[in-house]
Coordinates of C-alpha atoms and ligand atoms in Angstrom, one line a residue:
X1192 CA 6.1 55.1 -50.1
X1193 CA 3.3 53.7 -47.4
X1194 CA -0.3 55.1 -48.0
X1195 CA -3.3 54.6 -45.4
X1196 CA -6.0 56.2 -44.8
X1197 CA -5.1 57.4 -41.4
X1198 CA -2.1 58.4 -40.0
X1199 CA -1.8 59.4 -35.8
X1200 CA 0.5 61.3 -35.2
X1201 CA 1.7 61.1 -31.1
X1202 CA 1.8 57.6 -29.7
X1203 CA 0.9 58.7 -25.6
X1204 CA -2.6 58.0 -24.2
X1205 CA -4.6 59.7 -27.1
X1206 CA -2.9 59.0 -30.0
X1207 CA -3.1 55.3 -29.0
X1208 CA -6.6 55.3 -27.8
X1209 CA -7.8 56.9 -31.5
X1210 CA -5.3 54.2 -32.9
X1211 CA -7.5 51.0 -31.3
X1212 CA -11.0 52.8 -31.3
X1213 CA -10.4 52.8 -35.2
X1214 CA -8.9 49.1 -35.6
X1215 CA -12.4 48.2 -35.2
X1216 CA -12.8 49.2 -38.7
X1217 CA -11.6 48.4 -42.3
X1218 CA -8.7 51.2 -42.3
X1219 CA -5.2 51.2 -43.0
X1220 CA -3.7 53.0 -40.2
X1221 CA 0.1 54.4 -38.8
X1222 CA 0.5 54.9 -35.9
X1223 CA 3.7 57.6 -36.1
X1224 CA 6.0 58.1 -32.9
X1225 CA 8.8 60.3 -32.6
X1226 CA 10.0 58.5 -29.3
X1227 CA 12.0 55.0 -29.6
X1228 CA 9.0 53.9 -27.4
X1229 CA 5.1 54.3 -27.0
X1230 CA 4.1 55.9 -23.9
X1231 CA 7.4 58.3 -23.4
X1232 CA 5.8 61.9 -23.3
X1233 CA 2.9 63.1 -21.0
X1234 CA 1.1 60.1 -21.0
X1235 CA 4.2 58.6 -18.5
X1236 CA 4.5 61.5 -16.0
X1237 CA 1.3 61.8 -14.7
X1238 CA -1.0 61.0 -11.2
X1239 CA -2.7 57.6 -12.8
X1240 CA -6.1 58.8 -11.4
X1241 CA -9.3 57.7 -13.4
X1242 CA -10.9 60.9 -12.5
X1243 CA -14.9 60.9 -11.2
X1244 CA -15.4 64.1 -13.8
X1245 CA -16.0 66.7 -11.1
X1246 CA -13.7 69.8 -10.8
X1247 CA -14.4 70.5 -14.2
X1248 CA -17.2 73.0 -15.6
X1249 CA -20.4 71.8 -16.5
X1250 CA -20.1 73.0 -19.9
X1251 CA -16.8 71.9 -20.6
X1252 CA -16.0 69.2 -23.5
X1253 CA -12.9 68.0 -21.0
X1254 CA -15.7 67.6 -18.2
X1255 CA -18.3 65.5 -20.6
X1256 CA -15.4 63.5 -22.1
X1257 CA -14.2 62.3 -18.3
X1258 CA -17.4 61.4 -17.3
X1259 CA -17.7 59.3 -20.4
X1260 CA -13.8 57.8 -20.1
X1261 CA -14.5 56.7 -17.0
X1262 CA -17.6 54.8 -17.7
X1263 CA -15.9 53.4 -20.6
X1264 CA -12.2 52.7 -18.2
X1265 CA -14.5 51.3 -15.6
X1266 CA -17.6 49.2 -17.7
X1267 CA -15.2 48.1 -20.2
X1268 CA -11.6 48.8 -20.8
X1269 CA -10.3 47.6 -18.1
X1270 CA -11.7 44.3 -18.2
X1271 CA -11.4 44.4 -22.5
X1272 CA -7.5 44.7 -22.1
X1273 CA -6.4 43.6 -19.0
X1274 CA -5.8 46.4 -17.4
X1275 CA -5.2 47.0 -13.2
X1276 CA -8.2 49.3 -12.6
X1277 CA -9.0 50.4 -8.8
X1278 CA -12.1 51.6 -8.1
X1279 CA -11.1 53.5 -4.8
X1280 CA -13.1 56.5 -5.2
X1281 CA -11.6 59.9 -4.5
X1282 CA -12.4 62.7 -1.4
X1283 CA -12.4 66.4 -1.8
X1284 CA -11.6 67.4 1.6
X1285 CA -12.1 70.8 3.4
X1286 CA -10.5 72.2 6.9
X1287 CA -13.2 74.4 7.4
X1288 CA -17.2 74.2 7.6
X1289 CA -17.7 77.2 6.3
X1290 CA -16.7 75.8 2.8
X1291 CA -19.3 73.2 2.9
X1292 CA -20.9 75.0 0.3
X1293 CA -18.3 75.3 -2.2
X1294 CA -18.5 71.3 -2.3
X1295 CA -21.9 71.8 -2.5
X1296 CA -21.4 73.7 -5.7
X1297 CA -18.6 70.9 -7.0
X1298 CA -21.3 68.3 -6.3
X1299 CA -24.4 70.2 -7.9
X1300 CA -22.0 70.4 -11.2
X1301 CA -20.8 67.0 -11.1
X1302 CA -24.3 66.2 -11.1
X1303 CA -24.5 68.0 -13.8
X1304 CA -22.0 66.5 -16.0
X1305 CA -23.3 62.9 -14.9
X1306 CA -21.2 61.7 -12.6
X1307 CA -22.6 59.1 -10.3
X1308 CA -22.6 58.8 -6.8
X1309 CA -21.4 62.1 -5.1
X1310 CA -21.9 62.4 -1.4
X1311 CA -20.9 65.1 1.3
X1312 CA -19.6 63.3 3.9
X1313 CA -18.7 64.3 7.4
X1314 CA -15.8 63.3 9.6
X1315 CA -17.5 60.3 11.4
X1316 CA -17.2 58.7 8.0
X1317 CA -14.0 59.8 7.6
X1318 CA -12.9 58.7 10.5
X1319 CA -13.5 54.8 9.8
X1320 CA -12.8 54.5 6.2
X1321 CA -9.8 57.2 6.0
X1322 CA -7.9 57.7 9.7
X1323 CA -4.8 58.7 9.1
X1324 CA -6.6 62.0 7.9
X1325 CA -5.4 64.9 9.5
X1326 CA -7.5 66.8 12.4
X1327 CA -7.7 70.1 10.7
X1328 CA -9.8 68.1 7.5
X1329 CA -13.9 68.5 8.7
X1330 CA -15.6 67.0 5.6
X1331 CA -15.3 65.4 2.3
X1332 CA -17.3 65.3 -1.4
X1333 CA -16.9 61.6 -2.1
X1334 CA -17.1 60.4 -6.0
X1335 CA -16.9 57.0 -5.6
X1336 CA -16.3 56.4 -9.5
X1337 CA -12.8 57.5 -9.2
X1338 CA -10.0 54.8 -9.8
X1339 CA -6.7 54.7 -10.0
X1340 CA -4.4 53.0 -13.5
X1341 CA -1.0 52.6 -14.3
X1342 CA -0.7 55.3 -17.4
X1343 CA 1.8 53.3 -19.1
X1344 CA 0.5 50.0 -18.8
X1345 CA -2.8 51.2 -19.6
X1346 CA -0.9 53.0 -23.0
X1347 CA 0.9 49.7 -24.1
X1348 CA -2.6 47.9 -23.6
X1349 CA -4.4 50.1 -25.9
X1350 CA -1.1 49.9 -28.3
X1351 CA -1.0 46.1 -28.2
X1352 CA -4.7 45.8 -29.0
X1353 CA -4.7 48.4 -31.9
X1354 CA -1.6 46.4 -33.7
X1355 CA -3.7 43.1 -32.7
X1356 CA -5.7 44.6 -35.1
X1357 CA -4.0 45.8 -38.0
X1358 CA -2.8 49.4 -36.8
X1359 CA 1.1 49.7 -37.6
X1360 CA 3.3 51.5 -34.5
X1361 CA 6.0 52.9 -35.8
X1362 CA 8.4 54.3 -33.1
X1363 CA 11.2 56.2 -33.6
X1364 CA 9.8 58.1 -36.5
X1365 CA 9.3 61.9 -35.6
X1366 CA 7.3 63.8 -38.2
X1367 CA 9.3 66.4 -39.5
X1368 CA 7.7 67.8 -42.8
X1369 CA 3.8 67.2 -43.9
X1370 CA 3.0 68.2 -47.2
X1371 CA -0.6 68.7 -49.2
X1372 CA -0.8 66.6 -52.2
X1373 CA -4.3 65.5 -54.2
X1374 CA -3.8 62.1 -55.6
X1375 CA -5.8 59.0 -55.5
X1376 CA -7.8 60.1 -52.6
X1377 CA -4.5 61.0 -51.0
X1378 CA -4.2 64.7 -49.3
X1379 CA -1.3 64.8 -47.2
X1380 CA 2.6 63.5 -47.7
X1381 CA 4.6 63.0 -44.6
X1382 CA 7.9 62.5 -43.8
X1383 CA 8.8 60.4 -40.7
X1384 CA 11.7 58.5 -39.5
X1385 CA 13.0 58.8 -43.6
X1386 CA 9.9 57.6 -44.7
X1387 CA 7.2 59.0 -46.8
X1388 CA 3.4 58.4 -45.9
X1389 CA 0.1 58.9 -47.8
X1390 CA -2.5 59.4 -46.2
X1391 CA -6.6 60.5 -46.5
X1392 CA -6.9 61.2 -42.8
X1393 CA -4.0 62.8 -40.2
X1394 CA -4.6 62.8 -36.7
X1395 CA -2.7 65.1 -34.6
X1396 CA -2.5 63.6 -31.1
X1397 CA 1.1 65.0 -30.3
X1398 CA 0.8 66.2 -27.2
X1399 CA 3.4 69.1 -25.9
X1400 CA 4.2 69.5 -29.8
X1401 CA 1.2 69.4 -31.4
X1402 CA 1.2 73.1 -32.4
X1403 CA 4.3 71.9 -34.0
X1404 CA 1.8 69.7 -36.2
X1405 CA -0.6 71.8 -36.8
X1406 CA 1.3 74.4 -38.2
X1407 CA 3.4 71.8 -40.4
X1408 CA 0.0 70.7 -41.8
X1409 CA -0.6 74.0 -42.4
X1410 CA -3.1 75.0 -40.0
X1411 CA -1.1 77.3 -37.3
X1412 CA -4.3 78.0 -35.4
X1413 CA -3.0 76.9 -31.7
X1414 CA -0.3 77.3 -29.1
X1415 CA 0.5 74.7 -26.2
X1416 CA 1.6 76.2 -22.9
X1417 CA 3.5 73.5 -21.0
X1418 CA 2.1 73.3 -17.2
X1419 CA 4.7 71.7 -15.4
X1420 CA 3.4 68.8 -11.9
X1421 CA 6.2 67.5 -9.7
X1422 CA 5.4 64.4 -8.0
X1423 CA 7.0 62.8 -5.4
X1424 CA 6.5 58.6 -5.2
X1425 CA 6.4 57.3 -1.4
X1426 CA 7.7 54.1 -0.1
X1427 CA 5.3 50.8 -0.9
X1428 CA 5.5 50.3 3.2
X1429 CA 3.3 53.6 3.4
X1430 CA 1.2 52.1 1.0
X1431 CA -1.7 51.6 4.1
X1432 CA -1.6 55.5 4.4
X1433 CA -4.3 56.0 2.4
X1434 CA -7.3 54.4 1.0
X1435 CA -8.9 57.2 -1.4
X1436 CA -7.6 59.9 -3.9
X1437 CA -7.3 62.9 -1.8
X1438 CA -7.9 65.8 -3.0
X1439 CA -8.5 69.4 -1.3
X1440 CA -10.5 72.5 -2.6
X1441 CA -9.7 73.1 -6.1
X1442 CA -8.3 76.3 -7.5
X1443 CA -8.8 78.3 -10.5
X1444 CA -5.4 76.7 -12.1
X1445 CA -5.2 73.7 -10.3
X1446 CA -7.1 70.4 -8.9
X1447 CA -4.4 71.6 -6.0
X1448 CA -1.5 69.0 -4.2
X1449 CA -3.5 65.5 -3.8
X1450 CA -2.3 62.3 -1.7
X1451 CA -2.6 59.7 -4.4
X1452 CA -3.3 55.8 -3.9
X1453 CA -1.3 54.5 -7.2
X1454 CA -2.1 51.3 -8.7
X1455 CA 0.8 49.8 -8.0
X1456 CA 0.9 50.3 -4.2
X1457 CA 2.9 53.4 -3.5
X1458 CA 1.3 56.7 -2.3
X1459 CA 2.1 59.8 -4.2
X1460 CA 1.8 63.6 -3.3
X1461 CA 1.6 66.4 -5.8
X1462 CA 1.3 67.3 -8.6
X1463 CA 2.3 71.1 -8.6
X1464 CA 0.8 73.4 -11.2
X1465 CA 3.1 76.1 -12.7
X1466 CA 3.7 77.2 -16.2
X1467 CA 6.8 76.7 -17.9
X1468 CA 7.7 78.0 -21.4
X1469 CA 9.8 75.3 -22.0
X1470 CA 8.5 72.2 -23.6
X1471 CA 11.9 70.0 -21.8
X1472 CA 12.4 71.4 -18.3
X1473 CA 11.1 67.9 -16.5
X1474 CA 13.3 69.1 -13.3
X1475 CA 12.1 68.5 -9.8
X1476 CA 13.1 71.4 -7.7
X1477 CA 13.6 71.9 -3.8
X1478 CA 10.2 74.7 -3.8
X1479 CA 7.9 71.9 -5.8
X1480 CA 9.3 69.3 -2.7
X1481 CA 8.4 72.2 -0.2
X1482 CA 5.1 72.7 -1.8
X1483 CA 4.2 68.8 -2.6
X1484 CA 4.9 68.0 1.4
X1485 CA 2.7 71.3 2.8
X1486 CA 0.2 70.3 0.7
X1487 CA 0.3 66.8 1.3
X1488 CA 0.8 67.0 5.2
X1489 CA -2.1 69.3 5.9
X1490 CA -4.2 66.7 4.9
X1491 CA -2.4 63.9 6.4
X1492 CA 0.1 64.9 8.8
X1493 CA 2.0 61.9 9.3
X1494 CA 3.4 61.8 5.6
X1495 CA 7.2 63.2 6.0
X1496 CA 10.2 63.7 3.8
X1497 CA 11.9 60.9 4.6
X1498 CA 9.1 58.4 3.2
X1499 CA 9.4 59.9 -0.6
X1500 CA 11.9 57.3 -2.8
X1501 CA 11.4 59.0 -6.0
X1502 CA 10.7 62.3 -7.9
X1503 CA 9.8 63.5 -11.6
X1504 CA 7.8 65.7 -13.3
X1505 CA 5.2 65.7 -15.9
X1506 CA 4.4 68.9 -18.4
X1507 CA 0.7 69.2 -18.9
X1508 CA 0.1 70.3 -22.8
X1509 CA -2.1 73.4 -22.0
X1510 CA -3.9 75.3 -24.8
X1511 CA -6.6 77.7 -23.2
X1512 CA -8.6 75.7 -20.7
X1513 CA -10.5 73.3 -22.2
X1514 CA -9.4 70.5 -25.2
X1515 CA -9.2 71.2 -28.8
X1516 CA -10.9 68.5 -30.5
X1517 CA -11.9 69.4 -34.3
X1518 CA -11.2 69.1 -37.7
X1519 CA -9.2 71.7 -39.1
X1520 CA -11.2 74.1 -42.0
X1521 CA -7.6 75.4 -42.8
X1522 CA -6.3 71.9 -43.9
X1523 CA -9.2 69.9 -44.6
X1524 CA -8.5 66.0 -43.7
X1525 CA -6.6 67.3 -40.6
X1526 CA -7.9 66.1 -37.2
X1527 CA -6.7 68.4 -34.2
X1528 CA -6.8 66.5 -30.6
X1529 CA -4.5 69.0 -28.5
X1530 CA -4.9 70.6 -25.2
X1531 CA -5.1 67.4 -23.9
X1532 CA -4.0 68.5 -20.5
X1533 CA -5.8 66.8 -17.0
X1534 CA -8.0 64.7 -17.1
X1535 CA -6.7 63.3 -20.6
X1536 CA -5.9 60.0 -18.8
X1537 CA -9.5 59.7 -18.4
X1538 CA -11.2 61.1 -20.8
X1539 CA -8.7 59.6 -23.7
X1540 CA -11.4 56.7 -24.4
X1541 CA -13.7 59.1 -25.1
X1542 CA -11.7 61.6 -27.3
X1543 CA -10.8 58.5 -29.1
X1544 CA -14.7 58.1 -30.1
X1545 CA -15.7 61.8 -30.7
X1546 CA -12.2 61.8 -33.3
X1547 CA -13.9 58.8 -34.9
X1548 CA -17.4 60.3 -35.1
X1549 CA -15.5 63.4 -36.6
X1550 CA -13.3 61.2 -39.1
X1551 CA -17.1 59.9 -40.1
X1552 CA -18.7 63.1 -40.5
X1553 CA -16.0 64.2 -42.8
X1554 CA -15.8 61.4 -45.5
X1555 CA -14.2 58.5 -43.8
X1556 CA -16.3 55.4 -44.0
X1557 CA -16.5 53.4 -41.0
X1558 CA -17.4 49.7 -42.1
X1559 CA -16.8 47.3 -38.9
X1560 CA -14.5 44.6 -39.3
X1561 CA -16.1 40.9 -39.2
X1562 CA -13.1 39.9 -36.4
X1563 CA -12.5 42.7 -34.1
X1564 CA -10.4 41.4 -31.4
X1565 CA -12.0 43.1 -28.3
X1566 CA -9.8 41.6 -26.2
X1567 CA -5.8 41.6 -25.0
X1568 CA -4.8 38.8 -22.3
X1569 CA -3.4 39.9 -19.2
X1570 CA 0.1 39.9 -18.7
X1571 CA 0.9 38.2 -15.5
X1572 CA 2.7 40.3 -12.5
X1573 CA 3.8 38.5 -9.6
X1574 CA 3.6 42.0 -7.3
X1575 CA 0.0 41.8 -7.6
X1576 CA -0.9 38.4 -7.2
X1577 CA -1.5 36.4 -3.9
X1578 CA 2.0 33.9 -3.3
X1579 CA -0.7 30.6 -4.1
X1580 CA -0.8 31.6 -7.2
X1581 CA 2.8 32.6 -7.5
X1582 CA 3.5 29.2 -6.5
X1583 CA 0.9 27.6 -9.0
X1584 CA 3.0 30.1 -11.8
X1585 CA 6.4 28.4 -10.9
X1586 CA 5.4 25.2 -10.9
X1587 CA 3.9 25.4 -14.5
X1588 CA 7.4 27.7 -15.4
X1589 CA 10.5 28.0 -12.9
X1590 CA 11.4 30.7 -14.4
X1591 CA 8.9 32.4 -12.6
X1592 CA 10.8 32.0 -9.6
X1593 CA 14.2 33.5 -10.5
X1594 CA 13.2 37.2 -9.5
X1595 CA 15.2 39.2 -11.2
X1596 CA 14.2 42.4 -9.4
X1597 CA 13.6 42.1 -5.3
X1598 CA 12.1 44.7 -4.6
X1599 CA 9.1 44.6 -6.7
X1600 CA 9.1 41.0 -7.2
X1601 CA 9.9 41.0 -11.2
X1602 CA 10.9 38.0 -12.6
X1603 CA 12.6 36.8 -15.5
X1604 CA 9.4 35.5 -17.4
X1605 CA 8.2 39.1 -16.8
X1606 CA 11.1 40.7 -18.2
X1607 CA 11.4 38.7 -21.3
X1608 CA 7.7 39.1 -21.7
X1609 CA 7.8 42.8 -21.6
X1610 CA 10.4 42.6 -24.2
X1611 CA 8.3 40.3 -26.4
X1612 CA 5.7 42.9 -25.7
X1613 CA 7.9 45.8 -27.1
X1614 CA 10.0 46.7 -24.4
X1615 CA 13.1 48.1 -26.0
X1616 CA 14.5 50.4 -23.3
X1617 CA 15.2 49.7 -19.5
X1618 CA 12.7 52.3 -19.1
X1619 CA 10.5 50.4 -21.4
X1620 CA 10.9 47.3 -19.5
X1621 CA 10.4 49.3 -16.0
X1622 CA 7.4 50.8 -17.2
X1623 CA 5.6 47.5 -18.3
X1624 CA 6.7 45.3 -15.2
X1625 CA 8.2 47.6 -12.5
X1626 CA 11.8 45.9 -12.8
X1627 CA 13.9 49.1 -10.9
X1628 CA 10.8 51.0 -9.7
X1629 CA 11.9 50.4 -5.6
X1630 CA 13.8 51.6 -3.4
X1631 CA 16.7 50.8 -5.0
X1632 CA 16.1 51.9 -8.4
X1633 CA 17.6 49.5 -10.6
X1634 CA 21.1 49.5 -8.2
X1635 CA 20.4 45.5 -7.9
X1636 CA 18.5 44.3 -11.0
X1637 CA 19.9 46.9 -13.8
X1638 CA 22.9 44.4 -14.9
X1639 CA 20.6 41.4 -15.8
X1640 CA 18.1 43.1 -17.0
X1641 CA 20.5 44.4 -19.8
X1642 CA 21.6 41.0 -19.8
X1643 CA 18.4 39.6 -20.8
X1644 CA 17.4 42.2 -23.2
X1645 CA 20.8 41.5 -24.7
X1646 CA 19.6 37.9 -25.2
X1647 CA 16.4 38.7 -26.3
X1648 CA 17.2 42.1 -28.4
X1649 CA 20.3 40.2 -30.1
X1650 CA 22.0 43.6 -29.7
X1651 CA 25.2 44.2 -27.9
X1652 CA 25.1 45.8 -24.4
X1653 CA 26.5 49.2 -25.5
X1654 CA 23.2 49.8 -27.5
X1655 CA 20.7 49.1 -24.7
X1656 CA 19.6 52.4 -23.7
X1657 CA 17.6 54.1 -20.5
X1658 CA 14.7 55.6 -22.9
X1659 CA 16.8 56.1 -26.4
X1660 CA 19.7 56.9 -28.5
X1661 CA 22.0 59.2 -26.2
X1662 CA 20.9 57.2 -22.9
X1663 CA 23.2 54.6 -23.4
X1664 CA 24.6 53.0 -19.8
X1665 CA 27.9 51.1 -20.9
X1666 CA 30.2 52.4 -23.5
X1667 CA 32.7 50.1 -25.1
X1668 CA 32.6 47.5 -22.1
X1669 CA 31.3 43.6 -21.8
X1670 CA 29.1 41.9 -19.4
Ligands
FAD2484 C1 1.7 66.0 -13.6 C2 0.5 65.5 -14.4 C3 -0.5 64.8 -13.8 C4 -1.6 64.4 -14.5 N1 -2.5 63.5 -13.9 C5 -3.5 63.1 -14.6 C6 -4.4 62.2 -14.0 O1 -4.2 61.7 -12.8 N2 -5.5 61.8 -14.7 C7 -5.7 62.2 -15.9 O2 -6.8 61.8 -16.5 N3 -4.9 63.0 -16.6 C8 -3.7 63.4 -15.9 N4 -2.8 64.2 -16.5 C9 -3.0 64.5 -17.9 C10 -2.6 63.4 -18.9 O3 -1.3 62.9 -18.5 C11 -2.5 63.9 -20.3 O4 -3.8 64.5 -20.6 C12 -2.3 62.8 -21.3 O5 -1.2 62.0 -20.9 C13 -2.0 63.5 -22.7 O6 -1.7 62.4 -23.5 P1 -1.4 62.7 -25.1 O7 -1.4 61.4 -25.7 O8 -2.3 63.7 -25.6 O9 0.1 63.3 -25.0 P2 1.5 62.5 -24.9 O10 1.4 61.4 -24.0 O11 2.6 63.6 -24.8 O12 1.6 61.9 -26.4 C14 2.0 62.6 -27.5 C15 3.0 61.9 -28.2 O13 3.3 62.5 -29.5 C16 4.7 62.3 -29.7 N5 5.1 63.3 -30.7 C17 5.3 64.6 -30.5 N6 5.8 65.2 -31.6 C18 5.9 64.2 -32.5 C19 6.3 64.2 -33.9 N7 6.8 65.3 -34.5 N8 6.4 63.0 -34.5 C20 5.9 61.9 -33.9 N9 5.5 61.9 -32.6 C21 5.5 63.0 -32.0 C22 5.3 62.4 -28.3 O14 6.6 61.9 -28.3 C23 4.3 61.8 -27.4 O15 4.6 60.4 -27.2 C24 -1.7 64.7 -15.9 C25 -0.7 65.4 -16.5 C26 0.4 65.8 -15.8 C27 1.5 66.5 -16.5

């Protein structure tokens, strides 16, 4: 039997952010995951957008936490891990003057909440910093604190840095029982991938199913609503469409279909908003394509079907309006950090803190650690760096120029450093380099990559998977 005194429950954006804010401190912490892989629920299928903290109400704990997660993404984070952070700022646009004063209002409340920087702009402005805007868009809110991240990359960076220091991942181990116990300072027993855990503290960061948690732990006080987004990837040659995150009038439900410059280069429209009672429907449908494009095309007309090269769907874990960040009276010990629908990307820094400041108030010392490593080393990409210093790279290591994927530019070093890094899928690997991410997907580079992770895994082909046990590509065959 492991004990700690804290055990997370939910490896995605929140679960691993709680996971390295408390490695600065003399804990023993689990880090539980029910997926074969970090990073696999919400936290993959989602727009990437650092939001600026407006479109939320003033009073709102999701608005105050995104305000502060993007200082802390922006001042710190991304330079502390490595992580690609664009600053690019995002645009509320509208198509008529008459709702000038409904950006008015977003601007008075981002103000409100702190966020820096707002400015109505007209279409002059527009005009030379955003032209292949549309004609029918007459003005914009600009927040120019907005950036853009990749959400697994940034996931895998917190993860790496938490285990840097001390925090155990443990993937592959799905809480299925939790059980109160009173022993040696010990208050909950929990079973997990056929192990038993002791534990002071339990965090509950998991996501679509964390009203599965709750209730396990015996406090039944919440349920999550999945809010399923489509989003549709465009090709990396449209990536000079747009310069901004676009986004039009919000609704009550909805931030509303947004043109999206990702981190990685391709533009994105969507996401959709619609509620789903089913915590697995991750389909893409022809009415969220229909939806995604009108959207998307009002604002900038030029975007058509035939430049979109991929499709999923992400299921925002909805639980009223606003996040559910407490400790649980019903089952002292028991952290709740649910709800953690948009903008949990941003804001998961600072949940990560006010769950710390919680932990504290309720018994858990806090006692810094002499070395807290602050800081994980960049992985090398050889998509975003200029070809001088891919040529610097392959002379030092010419295995920087066998490119295993063409066209993202992924080479072998990358690969095998992405497995080194804890890549044990292809989806794994795709998400840390962007190895089958183009056009293609995969139809070139799928066979050596499952080569390499052969070599590097030691396992047999016929037990790589695409994201876990059932995904399995070659049954009973050699390469
Ligand atoms: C379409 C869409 C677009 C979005 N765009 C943005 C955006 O641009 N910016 C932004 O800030 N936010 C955005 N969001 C919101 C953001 O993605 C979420 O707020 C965030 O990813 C939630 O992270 P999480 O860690 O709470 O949940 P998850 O990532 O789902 O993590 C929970 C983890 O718990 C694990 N788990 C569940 N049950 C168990 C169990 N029994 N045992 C062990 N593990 C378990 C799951 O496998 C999962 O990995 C978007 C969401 C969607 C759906």
């Amino acid at each position: 039997m492991e004990t700690c005194d804290v055990l997370i429950v939910g490896a995605g954006v929140t679960g691993a952010a709680i996971a390295r804010e408390l490695s600065r401190y003399k804990l023993k912490i689990f880090l539980l995951e029910k997926e074969v892989e970090a990073a696999f629920g919400v936290s993959k299928s989602n727009s990437g957008i650092i939001h600026a903290g407006t479109q939320n109400p003033p009073s709102s704990l999701k608005g105050r936490l995104c305000v502060e997660g993007n200082r802390l993404i922006r001042e710190e984070l991304s330079k502390d891990l490595g992580l690609t952070f664009v600053q690019c700022g995002q645009l509320i646009v509208i198509f008529d003057l008459k709702d000038l004063p409904a950006l008015e209002k977003i601007k008075k409340e981002g103000g409100e909440l702190g966020v820096k920087g707002l400015e109505i702009v007209d279409r002059a402005w527009l005009d030379a910093r955003e032209p292949n805007l549309g004609p029918e868009v007459k003005a914009a809110l600009y927040a120019p604190t907005a950036g853009i991240v990749s959400p697994y990359r940034f996931v895998y960076a917190l993860v790496e840095n938490a285990a840097a220091n001390g925090v155990e991942l443990k993937t592959s181990h799905k809480v299925t029982a939790i059980r109160r116990v009173d022993e040696g300072g010990a208050r909950f027993e929990v079973e997990a991938g056929g192990e038993t855990y002791r534990t002071r503290f339990l965090v509950n960061a998991a996501g679509l199913f964390a009203d599965e948690i709750s209730a396990l732990a015996g406090a039944p006080s919440f349920k999550i609503t999945p809010r399923k987004g489509e989003e549709y990837l465009l090709d990396k040659k449209r990536g000079h469409l747009v310069n901004h995150i676009i986004f039009p009038l919000p609704s009550e439900n909805s931030k509303g279909i947004l043109i999206i410059k990702t981190s990685d280069g391709n533009p994105m429209i969507g996401p959709t908003a619609h509620e789903t009672g089913d915590k697995a429907d991750l389909s893409t449908t022809d009415e969220g394509l229909a939806e995604a494009l009108a959207g998307a095309r009002r604002m900038m007309p030029s975007i058509s079907r035939g430049d979109i090269i991929a499709y999923f769907a992400g299921l925002r874990p909805a639980c009223g309006r606003d996040f559910v960040i407490r400790r649980e009276d019903a089952a002292p010990g028991l952290i709740t950090a649910a709800g953690i629908q948009s903008p949990g990307l941003t804001a998961a820094p600072a949940i990560a803190v006010m769950a710390a400041d919680i932990l504290k108030t309720h018994g858990l010392g806090l006692e810094p650690k002499k070395e807290f490593h602050r800081l994980r080393p960049r992985p090398a990409h050889l998509f975003q760096i200029p070809p001088e210093e891919t040529k610097r790279l392959i002379a030092k290591n010419p295995a920087y120029g066998d490119i295993v994927c063409r066209c993202e530019m992924v080479s072998a070093v990358e690969i095998r450093d992405a497995i080194k890094r804890g890549a044990r899928t292809l989806d794994g690997v795709k998400f840390r380099t962007r190895a089958q991410s183009g056009r293609c997907h995969g139809g070139f580079c799928t066979t050596r990559i499952i080569k390499i992770m052969r070599e590097e895994l030691g396992l047999p082909v016929t037990e790589i998977t695409k994201r876990g046990p059932g995904s399995e590509l070659i049954k009973g065959e050699r390469i």
